[in-house]
């Protein structure tokens, strides 16, 4: 069934009101009255609906039943990635959404080669959030992960340390693996932050600051992963560990 | 320490002989006699060496000690991916090498949009193997995974079923998760094939043929992963499960 995102405030009294470009898309798909579709409220709820009215700029669909979403993980995974070069940020956003991240945040770190100014960041944020929305629709997520930025390394640490597990991936960490760390956390991990560095890795003093802020320095093993591969690898492992790849 | 790949036959009598573009690269890095470097024989062995002679087209390095490679996983993971569109095959090759695949093979499946002819495939194979070599060097692998193709879906199945675990990722499989399948296989998984489909997924009859050939239909969960994301997700989970991300 085709899937549409609608603001939660547009679903009430057993009816979903579809407007704007989504209503347009519905016409492109040539959906007619009586046909079924899935409406997501972007907050984790999926509704099976039946079209009751199709107009030029709006449509109405009766809610048939609420569908338990198979696509939303039960762990809130926040990806904090240092600004990478080129279009790698887009890769990180798209794949993180597919793999189940609840939020993606970029931040500046000492060895970042990419240092976008404020105007460039505003433009990039717009584009990254659009990529997140497209990826969420494509992979069937029931919510659209927000893409944001942190203005400083310190504010990133302050936020990343607020989740149950703050995982700071550092290539100079040799002992503490992700698996040992997740196993030590026990069952029922509800939230985790995945913090990964830029092309050149983190500075030692950044790793020390992360540890002081309560994050755990973690290794992903002996292969040196690219800066866009590391967050996806860590996120996949977290989803696998918490039974969110099934 | 800088890392160089040398054919195993070029390491004998306690000396590594570095030739061609690697010797050139050594000069670009301005390495001098007495400096240390890592030489890999591409077969899983790393050697710490000391440069003893640097000439215009060749160099010699004395083997100081054999280094146990941290980068080679103890599970042989073969990635079989249906030909994807555009440059997604390059992404699959590069990331699979980083994540520890031992071999990457592309094959044609019914819903493949990409249908390169023989001449195009020869050219692509050359490029993909170059990407594999570069990725292996960049991430510190001790061997260079080969990239190949299968001439038919049937020959792919025949080869993929020769590993201990043949995992056929199919979006219509709802019950059998990767985690349950790996857990059921017990400790000490030595080899696995990861078979993933093209943009439109596999046909039902392809999944049936895979099952007849001894492969196990497996789901990666409720989110529909892109055709380049699925193999990387499955490979990461396999490496995590078998303690090869530490």
Coordinates of C-alpha atoms in Angstrom, one line a residue:
Chain A
X1 CA 0.0 0.0 0.0
X2 CA 1.3 3.5 -0.8
X3 CA 2.5 5.5 2.3
X4 CA 1.8 9.1 3.1
X5 CA 3.0 11.3 6.0
X6 CA 0.5 13.6 7.5
X7 CA 0.9 15.9 10.5
X8 CA -0.7 14.3 13.6
X9 CA -3.0 17.3 13.9
X10 CA -4.4 16.4 10.5
X11 CA -5.7 13.0 11.8
X12 CA -8.8 13.4 14.0
X13 CA -12.4 12.0 14.3
X14 CA -11.3 8.8 12.4
X15 CA -10.3 10.8 9.3
X16 CA -6.9 11.7 7.9
X17 CA -6.8 14.9 5.9
X18 CA -4.1 14.8 3.2
X19 CA -3.0 18.2 1.7
X20 CA -0.5 19.9 -0.5
X21 CA 2.1 17.9 -2.4
X22 CA 1.0 14.7 -0.8
X23 CA -2.5 15.1 -2.2
X24 CA -0.9 15.9 -5.5
X25 CA 1.2 12.7 -5.2
X26 CA -2.0 10.8 -4.5
X27 CA -3.4 12.0 -7.8
X28 CA -0.2 11.1 -9.6
X29 CA -0.5 7.6 -8.3
X30 CA -4.1 7.6 -9.6
X31 CA -5.5 6.4 -6.3
X32 CA -9.4 6.5 -6.3
X33 CA -12.1 6.5 -3.6
X34 CA -12.3 3.2 -1.9
X35 CA -8.6 2.4 -2.3
X36 CA -6.4 1.7 0.7
X37 CA -3.3 3.5 1.8
X38 CA -1.0 3.9 4.9
X39 CA -1.0 7.2 6.6
X40 CA 1.8 7.9 9.1
X41 CA 1.6 10.7 11.6
X42 CA 5.4 11.1 11.7
X43 CA 5.3 10.4 15.4
X44 CA 5.5 6.6 15.2
X45 CA 1.9 5.7 14.4
X46 CA 0.8 4.1 11.1
X47 CA -2.8 4.0 10.1
X48 CA -4.4 1.8 7.4
X49 CA -6.9 4.1 5.7
X50 CA -9.5 4.0 2.9
X51 CA -9.8 7.0 0.5
X52 CA -13.2 8.7 0.9
X53 CA -12.6 11.9 -1.1
X54 CA -10.0 13.0 -3.7
X55 CA -10.0 16.6 -4.7
X56 CA -7.4 18.7 -6.6
X57 CA -5.5 20.0 -3.6
X58 CA -6.7 17.7 -0.8
X59 CA -8.0 14.3 0.0
X60 CA -9.7 12.5 2.9
X61 CA -9.2 9.0 4.1
X62 CA -11.2 7.1 6.7
X63 CA -9.0 5.4 9.3
X64 CA -9.6 1.6 9.1
X65 CA -7.2 0.5 11.8
X66 CA -4.0 1.4 13.6
X67 CA -1.1 -0.7 12.5
X68 CA 1.7 -1.5 14.9
X69 CA 4.8 0.0 13.2
X70 CA 7.5 -2.7 12.5
X71 CA 9.9 0.0 11.4
X72 CA 10.5 2.1 14.5
X73 CA 13.2 0.7 16.8
X74 CA 12.6 0.6 20.5
X75 CA 16.0 2.2 21.2
X76 CA 16.5 5.9 20.6
X77 CA 19.8 6.1 18.7
X78 CA 21.3 9.5 18.2
X79 CA 24.1 9.8 15.7
X80 CA 26.6 12.6 16.4
X81 CA 29.0 12.8 13.4
X82 CA 31.8 15.4 13.0
X83 CA 31.3 17.4 9.8
X84 CA 32.8 15.3 7.0
X85 CA 34.1 16.5 3.6
X86 CA 32.1 16.6 0.4
X87 CA 28.7 14.9 0.3
X88 CA 29.5 12.3 2.9
X89 CA 27.1 14.0 5.3
X90 CA 24.3 13.2 2.9
X91 CA 25.3 9.5 3.0
X92 CA 25.4 9.6 6.8
X93 CA 21.9 11.1 6.9
X94 CA 20.3 8.8 4.4
X95 CA 21.8 5.6 5.7
X96 CA 21.3 6.5 9.4
X97 CA 17.6 7.0 8.8
X98 CA 17.3 3.6 7.0
X99 CA 19.2 1.9 9.8
X100 CA 16.9 3.4 12.5
X101 CA 18.5 6.5 14.0
X102 CA 16.1 8.8 15.8
X103 CA 18.2 11.9 15.3
X104 CA 21.4 12.9 13.4
X105 CA 23.5 15.8 14.5
X106 CA 26.7 17.2 13.0
X107 CA 29.3 19.0 15.0
X108 CA 32.7 20.6 14.5
X109 CA 35.8 18.9 15.8
X110 CA 39.4 20.0 15.8
X111 CA 40.6 18.0 12.8
X112 CA 37.5 18.8 10.7
X113 CA 38.6 19.8 7.2
X114 CA 35.0 20.9 6.4
X115 CA 34.2 24.2 8.2
X116 CA 31.0 25.5 6.7
X117 CA 30.0 29.0 7.7
X118 CA 26.5 29.9 9.1
X119 CA 24.9 30.6 5.8
X120 CA 26.2 27.3 4.3
X121 CA 25.0 25.4 7.4
X122 CA 21.5 26.8 7.1
X123 CA 21.3 25.6 3.5
X124 CA 22.8 22.3 4.3
X125 CA 20.4 21.7 7.2
X126 CA 17.5 22.2 4.9
X127 CA 18.9 19.8 2.4
X128 CA 19.8 17.2 5.0
X129 CA 16.3 17.3 6.5
X130 CA 14.9 16.8 3.1
X131 CA 17.1 13.8 2.6
X132 CA 16.0 12.4 6.0
X133 CA 12.3 12.8 5.0
X134 CA 12.9 11.1 1.6
X135 CA 14.8 8.2 3.3
X136 CA 12.1 7.8 6.0
X137 CA 9.4 7.5 3.4
X138 CA 11.5 5.2 1.2
X139 CA 12.3 2.8 4.0
X140 CA 8.9 2.9 5.6
X141 CA 9.8 4.7 8.9
X142 CA 6.9 5.9 10.9
X143 CA 8.7 9.1 11.9
X144 CA 11.1 11.5 10.2
X145 CA 14.4 11.8 12.1
X146 CA 15.5 15.4 12.6
X147 CA 18.9 16.5 11.4
X148 CA 20.6 19.2 13.5
X149 CA 23.9 20.7 14.4
X150 CA 25.8 21.4 17.6
X151 CA 27.4 24.8 17.8
X152 CA 30.4 23.5 19.8
X153 CA 32.2 20.3 20.7
X154 CA 31.3 21.0 24.4
X155 CA 27.5 21.3 23.7
X156 CA 27.7 18.1 21.6
X157 CA 29.3 16.3 24.6
X158 CA 26.6 17.8 27.0
X159 CA 23.8 16.5 24.8
X160 CA 25.3 13.2 23.9
X161 CA 25.9 12.4 27.5
X162 CA 22.2 12.7 28.3
X163 CA 21.3 9.4 26.7
X164 CA 21.7 6.1 28.6
X165 CA 24.9 5.2 26.8
X166 CA 27.2 7.8 25.3
X167 CA 29.5 5.9 22.9
X168 CA 32.6 7.8 21.8
X169 CA 34.3 6.0 18.9
X170 CA 38.0 6.5 19.0
X171 CA 40.6 4.7 16.9
X172 CA 43.2 4.9 19.7
X173 CA 40.9 3.0 22.1
X174 CA 42.2 -0.6 22.0
X175 CA 40.5 -2.4 24.8
X176 CA 36.8 -1.5 25.1
X177 CA 34.8 -2.9 22.2
X178 CA 31.3 -1.9 21.3
X179 CA 30.1 -5.4 22.1
X180 CA 31.6 -5.6 25.6
X181 CA 30.1 -2.1 26.3
X182 CA 26.6 -3.0 25.1
X183 CA 26.7 -6.4 26.9
X184 CA 27.8 -4.6 30.1
X185 CA 24.8 -2.3 29.8
X186 CA 22.5 -5.2 30.1
X187 CA 19.0 -5.7 28.5
X188 CA 16.6 -2.9 27.8
X189 CA 18.9 -0.2 26.4
X190 CA 16.5 2.7 25.8
X191 CA 18.8 5.3 24.3
X192 CA 22.3 5.7 23.1
X193 CA 24.5 8.3 21.4
X194 CA 27.0 7.3 18.7
X195 CA 29.7 9.9 18.5
X196 CA 32.2 9.6 15.5
X197 CA 35.0 11.8 14.3
X198 CA 36.1 13.5 11.1
X199 CA 38.5 12.1 8.4
X200 CA 41.6 12.6 10.6
X201 CA 40.0 11.2 13.8
X202 CA 39.7 12.9 17.2
X203 CA 42.4 14.7 19.1
X204 CA 43.5 13.0 22.3
X205 CA 42.2 16.0 24.3
X206 CA 38.8 15.6 22.7
X207 CA 38.7 12.0 23.8
X208 CA 39.7 13.0 27.3
X209 CA 36.9 15.7 27.4
X210 CA 34.4 13.1 26.1
X211 CA 35.4 10.8 28.9
X212 CA 35.1 13.6 31.5
X213 CA 31.6 14.3 30.2
X214 CA 30.6 10.7 30.9
X215 CA 31.0 9.2 27.4
X216 CA 32.7 5.8 26.9
X217 CA 35.6 5.6 24.5
X218 CA 34.9 2.6 22.3
X219 CA 36.7 0.8 19.5
X220 CA 35.2 -0.7 16.3
X221 CA 38.1 -3.0 15.8
X222 CA 41.3 -3.2 13.9
X223 CA 40.1 -1.9 10.5
X224 CA 40.2 1.9 10.2
X225 CA 36.7 2.9 9.1
X226 CA 36.1 5.9 7.0
X227 CA 34.3 8.8 8.8
X228 CA 31.0 8.0 6.9
X229 CA 31.3 4.2 7.5
X230 CA 31.9 4.3 11.3
X231 CA 28.5 5.8 12.4
X232 CA 26.7 3.4 10.1
X233 CA 28.7 0.4 11.4
X234 CA 28.1 1.4 15.0
X235 CA 24.4 2.1 14.4
X236 CA 23.9 -1.3 12.7
X237 CA 25.6 -3.1 15.6
X238 CA 23.5 -1.3 18.1
X239 CA 20.3 -2.2 16.3
X240 CA 21.4 -5.8 15.9
X241 CA 22.3 -6.0 19.6
X242 CA 19.0 -4.6 20.7
X243 CA 16.9 -6.9 18.5
X244 CA 15.9 -4.0 16.2
X245 CA 17.0 -5.7 12.9
X246 CA 14.1 -8.2 13.1
Chain B
X1 CA 53.8 3.5 10.1
X2 CA 53.1 3.6 6.3
X3 CA 51.8 0.4 4.8
X4 CA 52.7 -1.3 1.6
X5 CA 51.3 -4.4 -0.2
X6 CA 53.9 -6.7 -1.7
X7 CA 53.3 -10.1 -3.4
X8 CA 54.1 -12.9 -1.0
X9 CA 56.7 -14.1 -3.5
X10 CA 58.6 -10.8 -3.0
X11 CA 59.2 -11.5 0.6
X12 CA 62.0 -14.0 1.2
X13 CA 65.2 -14.5 3.2
X14 CA 64.0 -11.9 5.7
X15 CA 63.8 -9.2 3.1
X16 CA 60.8 -7.5 1.4
X17 CA 61.4 -6.3 -2.2
X18 CA 59.2 -3.3 -3.0
X19 CA 58.8 -2.5 -6.7
X20 CA 56.9 -0.4 -9.2
X21 CA 54.4 2.2 -8.1
X22 CA 54.8 1.2 -4.5
X23 CA 58.6 2.0 -4.6
X24 CA 57.5 5.3 -6.3
X25 CA 55.0 5.9 -3.5
X26 CA 57.8 5.3 -1.0
X27 CA 59.9 8.0 -2.6
X28 CA 56.9 10.4 -2.6
X29 CA 56.6 9.8 1.2
X30 CA 60.3 10.6 1.4
X31 CA 61.0 7.5 3.4
X32 CA 64.7 7.0 4.0
X33 CA 67.0 4.1 5.0
X34 CA 66.5 3.0 8.5
X35 CA 62.8 4.1 8.7
X36 CA 60.2 1.6 9.6
X37 CA 57.2 0.6 7.5
X38 CA 54.6 -2.2 7.4
X39 CA 54.7 -4.6 4.5
X40 CA 51.6 -6.8 3.9
X41 CA 51.8 -9.8 1.7
X42 CA 48.1 -9.6 0.8
X43 CA 47.5 -13.0 2.2
X44 CA 46.8 -12.0 5.8
X45 CA 50.4 -11.4 7.0
X46 CA 51.8 -8.1 8.2
X47 CA 55.5 -7.5 8.6
X48 CA 57.2 -4.7 10.4
X49 CA 60.2 -3.8 8.3
X50 CA 63.1 -1.4 8.2
X51 CA 64.2 0.2 4.9
X52 CA 67.7 -0.9 3.9
X53 CA 67.8 0.4 0.3
X54 CA 65.8 2.9 -1.7
X55 CA 66.4 3.1 -5.4
X56 CA 64.5 4.9 -8.2
X57 CA 62.2 1.9 -9.1
X58 CA 62.7 -0.5 -6.2
X59 CA 63.4 -0.6 -2.5
X60 CA 64.4 -3.3 0.0
X61 CA 63.3 -3.6 3.6
X62 CA 64.6 -6.0 6.3
X63 CA 61.8 -7.8 8.1
X64 CA 62.0 -6.9 11.8
X65 CA 59.1 -8.9 13.0
X66 CA 55.8 -10.5 12.0
X67 CA 52.8 -8.6 13.3
X68 CA 49.6 -10.4 14.1
X69 CA 47.0 -8.7 12.0
X70 CA 44.2 -7.1 13.9
X71 CA 42.4 -6.2 10.8
X72 CA 41.5 -9.6 9.3
X73 CA 38.3 -11.2 10.6
X74 CA 38.3 -14.8 11.6
X75 CA 35.1 -15.4 9.6
X76 CA 35.2 -15.5 5.8
X77 CA 32.3 -13.3 4.7
X78 CA 31.4 -13.4 1.0
X79 CA 29.1 -10.6 -0.2
X80 CA 26.9 -11.5 -3.2
X81 CA 25.0 -8.4 -4.4
X82 CA 22.7 -8.1 -7.4
X83 CA 24.0 -5.6 -9.9
X84 CA 22.7 -2.2 -8.7
X85 CA 22.2 1.0 -10.6
X86 CA 24.7 3.8 -11.0
X87 CA 27.8 3.9 -8.8
X88 CA 26.2 1.9 -5.9
X89 CA 28.4 -1.1 -6.8
X90 CA 31.4 1.0 -6.0
X91 CA 29.9 1.9 -2.6
X92 CA 29.2 -1.8 -1.9
X93 CA 32.8 -2.7 -2.8
X94 CA 34.5 0.1 -0.8
X95 CA 32.4 -0.4 2.4
X96 CA 32.4 -4.2 2.3
X97 CA 36.2 -4.2 2.2
X98 CA 36.3 -1.8 5.2
X99 CA 33.8 -3.9 7.1
X100 CA 35.8 -7.1 6.6
X101 CA 34.4 -9.0 3.6
X102 CA 36.7 -11.5 2.1
X103 CA 35.1 -11.4 -1.4
X104 CA 32.5 -9.4 -3.2
X105 CA 30.6 -10.8 -6.1
X106 CA 28.0 -9.2 -8.3
X107 CA 25.3 -11.2 -10.1
X108 CA 22.3 -10.6 -12.3
X109 CA 18.8 -11.1 -10.9
X110 CA 15.4 -10.8 -12.5
X111 CA 14.5 -7.3 -11.4
X112 CA 18.0 -5.9 -12.0
X113 CA 17.7 -2.6 -13.9
X114 CA 21.4 -2.5 -14.5
X115 CA 22.3 -5.0 -17.2
X116 CA 25.9 -4.3 -18.2
X117 CA 27.2 -6.2 -21.3
X118 CA 30.4 -8.2 -21.3
X119 CA 32.7 -5.3 -22.3
X120 CA 31.2 -3.0 -19.7
X121 CA 31.6 -5.8 -17.0
X122 CA 35.3 -6.3 -17.8
X123 CA 35.9 -2.6 -17.4
X124 CA 33.8 -2.4 -14.2
X125 CA 35.6 -5.4 -12.7
X126 CA 38.9 -3.7 -13.2
X127 CA 37.6 -0.5 -11.5
X128 CA 36.0 -2.4 -8.7
X129 CA 39.1 -4.4 -7.9
X130 CA 41.1 -1.1 -7.9
X131 CA 38.6 0.3 -5.4
X132 CA 39.0 -2.9 -3.3
X133 CA 42.7 -2.5 -3.3
X134 CA 42.5 1.2 -2.3
X135 CA 40.0 0.5 0.4
X136 CA 42.1 -2.4 1.8
X137 CA 45.1 -0.1 2.0
X138 CA 43.2 2.7 3.6
X139 CA 41.5 0.7 6.3
X140 CA 44.6 -1.4 7.1
X141 CA 43.4 -4.8 5.8
X142 CA 46.2 -7.5 5.5
X143 CA 44.6 -8.9 2.3
X144 CA 42.9 -7.4 -0.8
X145 CA 39.4 -8.9 -1.3
X146 CA 38.7 -10.0 -4.8
X147 CA 35.7 -8.6 -6.7
X148 CA 34.1 -10.9 -9.2
X149 CA 30.9 -11.7 -11.0
X150 CA 28.7 -14.7 -11.4
X151 CA 27.4 -15.4 -14.9
X152 CA 24.0 -16.7 -13.8
X153 CA 21.7 -16.6 -10.8
X154 CA 22.1 -20.4 -10.6
X155 CA 25.9 -20.3 -10.4
X156 CA 25.6 -17.7 -7.7
X157 CA 23.4 -20.0 -5.7
X158 CA 25.8 -22.9 -6.2
X159 CA 28.7 -20.9 -4.9
X160 CA 26.9 -19.1 -2.1
X161 CA 25.7 -22.4 -0.7
X162 CA 29.2 -23.7 -0.3
X163 CA 29.9 -21.5 2.7
X164 CA 28.8 -22.7 6.2
X165 CA 25.9 -20.3 6.2
X166 CA 24.2 -19.1 3.1
X167 CA 22.1 -16.0 4.0
X168 CA 19.5 -14.9 1.5
X169 CA 18.1 -11.5 2.5
X170 CA 14.5 -11.3 1.3
X171 CA 12.1 -8.5 2.2
X172 CA 9.1 -10.9 2.1
X173 CA 10.7 -13.1 4.8
X174 CA 8.9 -12.0 8.0
X175 CA 9.9 -14.6 10.7
X176 CA 13.5 -15.6 10.4
X177 CA 15.8 -12.8 11.6
X178 CA 19.5 -12.6 11.0
X179 CA 20.1 -12.7 14.7
X180 CA 18.1 -15.9 15.3
X181 CA 19.8 -17.5 12.3
X182 CA 23.3 -16.6 13.6
X183 CA 22.5 -17.7 17.1
X184 CA 21.2 -21.0 15.9
X185 CA 24.4 -21.6 14.0
X186 CA 26.3 -21.6 17.4
X187 CA 29.8 -20.4 18.1
X188 CA 32.7 -20.6 15.7
X189 CA 31.0 -19.5 12.4
X190 CA 33.9 -19.9 9.9
X191 CA 32.2 -18.7 6.7
X192 CA 29.0 -17.1 5.5
X193 CA 27.5 -15.8 2.2
X194 CA 25.4 -12.7 2.3
X195 CA 23.1 -12.6 -0.7
X196 CA 21.2 -9.3 -1.4
X197 CA 18.9 -8.2 -4.1
X198 CA 18.6 -5.4 -6.6
X199 CA 16.5 -2.2 -6.2
X200 CA 13.2 -4.0 -6.7
X201 CA 14.0 -6.9 -4.5
X202 CA 14.0 -10.6 -5.4
X203 CA 11.2 -12.5 -7.3
X204 CA 9.4 -15.1 -5.2
X205 CA 10.7 -17.8 -7.5
X206 CA 14.3 -16.6 -6.9
X207 CA 13.8 -16.9 -3.2
X208 CA 12.4 -20.4 -3.7
X209 CA 15.4 -21.4 -5.8
X210 CA 17.7 -20.1 -3.1
X211 CA 16.0 -22.1 -0.5
X212 CA 16.2 -25.2 -2.6
X213 CA 19.9 -24.6 -3.0
X214 CA 20.3 -24.6 0.7
X215 CA 20.3 -20.9 1.5
X216 CA 18.3 -19.5 4.4
X217 CA 15.8 -16.7 3.7
X218 CA 16.4 -14.0 6.3
X219 CA 14.9 -10.6 7.2
X220 CA 16.8 -7.5 8.3
X221 CA 13.6 -6.1 9.9
X222 CA 10.8 -3.8 9.2
X223 CA 12.7 -1.0 7.5
X224 CA 13.2 -1.5 3.8
X225 CA 16.9 -1.1 3.2
X226 CA 18.3 0.2 -0.1
X227 CA 20.1 -2.3 -2.2
X228 CA 23.5 -0.8 -1.3
X229 CA 22.6 -0.6 2.4
X230 CA 21.4 -4.2 2.9
X231 CA 24.7 -6.0 2.3
X232 CA 26.6 -3.5 4.5
X233 CA 24.1 -3.8 7.3
X234 CA 24.2 -7.7 7.1
X235 CA 28.0 -7.7 7.0
X236 CA 28.3 -5.4 10.0
X237 CA 25.9 -7.5 12.0
X238 CA 27.8 -10.7 11.1
X239 CA 31.1 -9.1 12.1
X240 CA 29.6 -7.9 15.3
X241 CA 28.1 -11.3 16.1
X242 CA 31.3 -13.1 15.5
X243 CA 33.4 -10.7 17.6
X244 CA 35.1 -9.2 14.6
X245 CA 34.4 -5.6 15.4
X246 CA 36.9 -5.6 18.3

